[in-house]
Coordinates of N, CA and C in Angstrom, one line a residue:
M812 N 41.7 -17.1 -5.3 CA 41.2 -15.9 -4.1 C 41.4 -16.6 -3.0
N813 N 41.7 -15.4 -2.0 CA 42.1 -16.2 -0.4 C 41.1 -15.7 0.6
L814 N 41.2 -16.1 1.7 CA 40.0 -16.2 2.4 C 39.5 -14.9 3.2
S815 N 40.5 -13.9 2.9 CA 39.9 -12.3 3.4 C 39.3 -12.3 2.1
E816 N 39.2 -12.1 0.6 CA 39.1 -11.7 -0.3 C 37.7 -12.5 -0.4
F817 N 37.5 -13.6 0.1 CA 36.2 -14.2 -0.1 C 35.7 -13.6 1.0
E818 N 35.9 -13.6 2.3 CA 35.3 -12.7 2.7 C 34.7 -11.0 2.7
A819 N 35.1 -10.6 2.5 CA 35.1 -9.2 1.5 C 34.1 -9.2 0.6
I820 N 34.2 -10.1 -0.1 CA 32.9 -10.0 -1.3 C 31.5 -10.5 -0.5
Y821 N 31.8 -11.9 0.1 CA 30.6 -12.3 1.2 C 29.8 -11.3 1.8
R822 N 30.6 -10.2 2.5 CA 29.8 -8.9 3.4 C 29.4 -8.0 2.2
L823 N 30.1 -7.7 1.5 CA 29.7 -6.7 0.6 C 28.5 -6.9 0.0
E824 N 27.6 -8.4 -0.2 CA 27.3 -9.3 -1.3 C 25.6 -9.1 -0.3
I825 N 26.4 -9.4 0.9 CA 24.8 -9.6 2.3 C 24.9 -8.0 2.1
E826 N 25.1 -7.4 2.5 CA 24.8 -5.7 2.6 C 24.2 -5.1 1.7
K827 N 24.4 -5.8 0.4 CA 23.6 -5.1 -0.7 C 22.3 -6.3 -0.9
I828 N 22.0 -7.4 -0.5 CA 21.1 -7.7 -0.2 C 20.3 -7.3 0.8
S829 N 20.8 -6.7 1.8 CA 20.1 -6.3 3.3 C 19.3 -4.9 2.8
N830 N 20.1 -4.2 2.2 CA 19.8 -3.1 1.4 C 18.8 -3.3 0.3
Q831 N 18.7 -4.0 -0.3 CA 17.8 -4.5 -1.4 C 16.3 -4.8 -0.4
L832 N 16.4 -5.7 0.7 CA 15.3 -6.2 1.2 C 14.7 -4.7 2.3
Q833 N 15.5 -4.1 2.4 CA 14.8 -2.7 3.2 C 14.6 -1.9 2.6
A834 N 14.3 -1.7 1.1 CA 13.7 -1.0 0.3 C 12.8 -1.5 0.0
A835 N 12.6 -2.8 -0.4 CA 11.1 -3.4 -0.8 C 10.3 -3.3 0.4
I836 N 10.8 -3.5 1.9 CA 10.0 -3.4 3.0 C 9.7 -1.6 3.1
L837 N 10.2 -0.8 2.6 CA 10.2 0.6 2.6 C 8.8 0.5 1.5
L838 N 8.8 0.3 0.4 CA 7.7 -0.1 -1.0 C 6.2 -0.4 0.0
L839 N 6.7 -1.7 0.5 CA 5.7 -2.5 0.6 C 4.5 -1.9 1.7
A840 N 5.5 -1.1 2.7 CA 4.9 0.1 3.5 C 4.0 1.2 2.8
E841 N 4.7 1.9 1.7 CA 4.1 2.5 1.0 C 3.1 2.4 0.4
L842 N 2.8 1.2 -0.4 CA 1.7 0.0 -0.7 C 0.6 -0.2 -0.1
N843 N 1.0 -0.2 0.8 CA -0.1 -0.6 2.0 C -1.0 0.6 2.5
N844 N 0.2 1.6 2.3 CA -0.7 3.0 2.8 C -1.3 3.9 1.9
S845 N -1.1 3.6 0.6 CA -1.9 4.1 -0.8 C -3.3 3.2 -0.2
I846 N -2.9 2.0 -0.6 CA -4.3 1.0 -0.4 C -5.1 1.4 0.8
T847 N -4.5 1.7 2.1 CA -5.5 2.1 3.0 C -6.1 3.3 2.8
L848 N -5.7 4.1 2.0 CA -6.0 5.7 1.7 C -7.1 5.4 0.5
A849 N -6.7 4.5 -0.2 CA -8.0 4.4 -1.4 C -9.1 3.8 -0.6
S850 N -9.0 2.7 0.3 CA -9.9 1.9 0.6 C -11.2 3.0 2.1
Q851 N -10.3 3.8 2.6 CA -10.9 4.7 3.4 C -11.7 6.1 1.9
N852 N -11.2 6.4 1.2 CA -12.0 7.1 0.0 C -13.2 6.3 -0.5
L853 N -12.7 4.7 -1.0 CA -13.9 4.6 -1.5 C -14.7 4.6 -0.1
N854 N -15.3 4.1 0.7 CA -15.9 4.0 1.7 C -16.4 5.4 2.0
S855 N -16.0 6.7 2.2 CA -16.2 7.8 2.3 C -17.4 8.0 0.6
L856 N -17.1 7.5 -0.4 CA -17.6 7.9 -1.7 C -19.0 7.0 -1.6
T857 N -18.9 6.0 -1.2 CA -20.1 4.7 -1.0 C -21.2 5.6 -0.2
L858 N -20.8 5.8 1.0 CA -21.3 6.5 2.0 C -22.4 8.0 1.5
I859 N -21.2 8.7 0.5 CA -21.9 10.1 -0.1 C -23.2 9.1 -0.6
V860 N -22.9 8.5 -1.8 CA -23.7 8.1 -2.7 C -24.9 7.5 -2.0
E861 N -25.0 7.1 -1.3 CA -26.1 6.1 -0.5 C -26.9 7.0 0.3
E862 N -26.4 8.4 1.0 CA -27.1 9.2 1.6 C -27.9 10.1 0.4
F863 N -27.1 9.9 -0.8 CA -27.7 10.8 -2.0 C -29.0 10.3 -2.3
I864 N -28.9 8.7 -2.9 CA -30.2 8.0 -3.3 C -31.1 7.9 -2.1
I865 N -30.9 7.7 -0.7 CA -31.9 8.0 -0.1 C -32.8 9.2 0.2
Q866 N -31.9 10.5 0.0 CA -32.5 11.5 -0.2 C -33.2 11.7 -1.4
Q867 N -33.2 11.3 -2.9 CA -33.7 11.3 -3.6 C -34.6 10.5 -3.9
K868 N -34.8 9.3 -3.1 CA -36.1 8.4 -3.3 C -37.2 8.9 -2.3
G869 N -36.7 9.7 -0.7 CA -37.5 10.7 -0.5 C -38.2 11.4 -0.8
E870 N -37.5 12.7 -1.6 CA -37.9 13.5 -2.2 C -38.9 13.2 -3.4
R871 N -39.3 11.9 -4.0 CA -40.4 11.2 -5.6 C -41.8 11.2 -3.9
S872 N -42.3 11.7 -5.4 CA -43.8 12.0 -4.9 C -44.2 10.1 -5.1
P873 N -45.1 9.9 -4.2 CA -45.5 8.2 -4.1 C -46.3 8.0 -5.2
P874 N -46.2 6.7 -5.4 CA -46.7 7.3 -6.9 C -48.3 6.7 -6.8
T875 N -49.4 7.8 -7.9 CA -50.7 7.2 -7.9 C -51.4 6.2 -8.5

């Protein structure tokens, strides 16, 4: 293997690794968005349930 062949192989491998890192970054961004959306949905559901519980407690007759 001469210097030119070595350089070509090196550049191809660096490009391949760079592409893998870019793909991983995109996947992480997508995962982050999914986690954020799930968190927002959980917060919304929690508020709905808390409001329902408060409403149900208010509709109960006081104990005698």
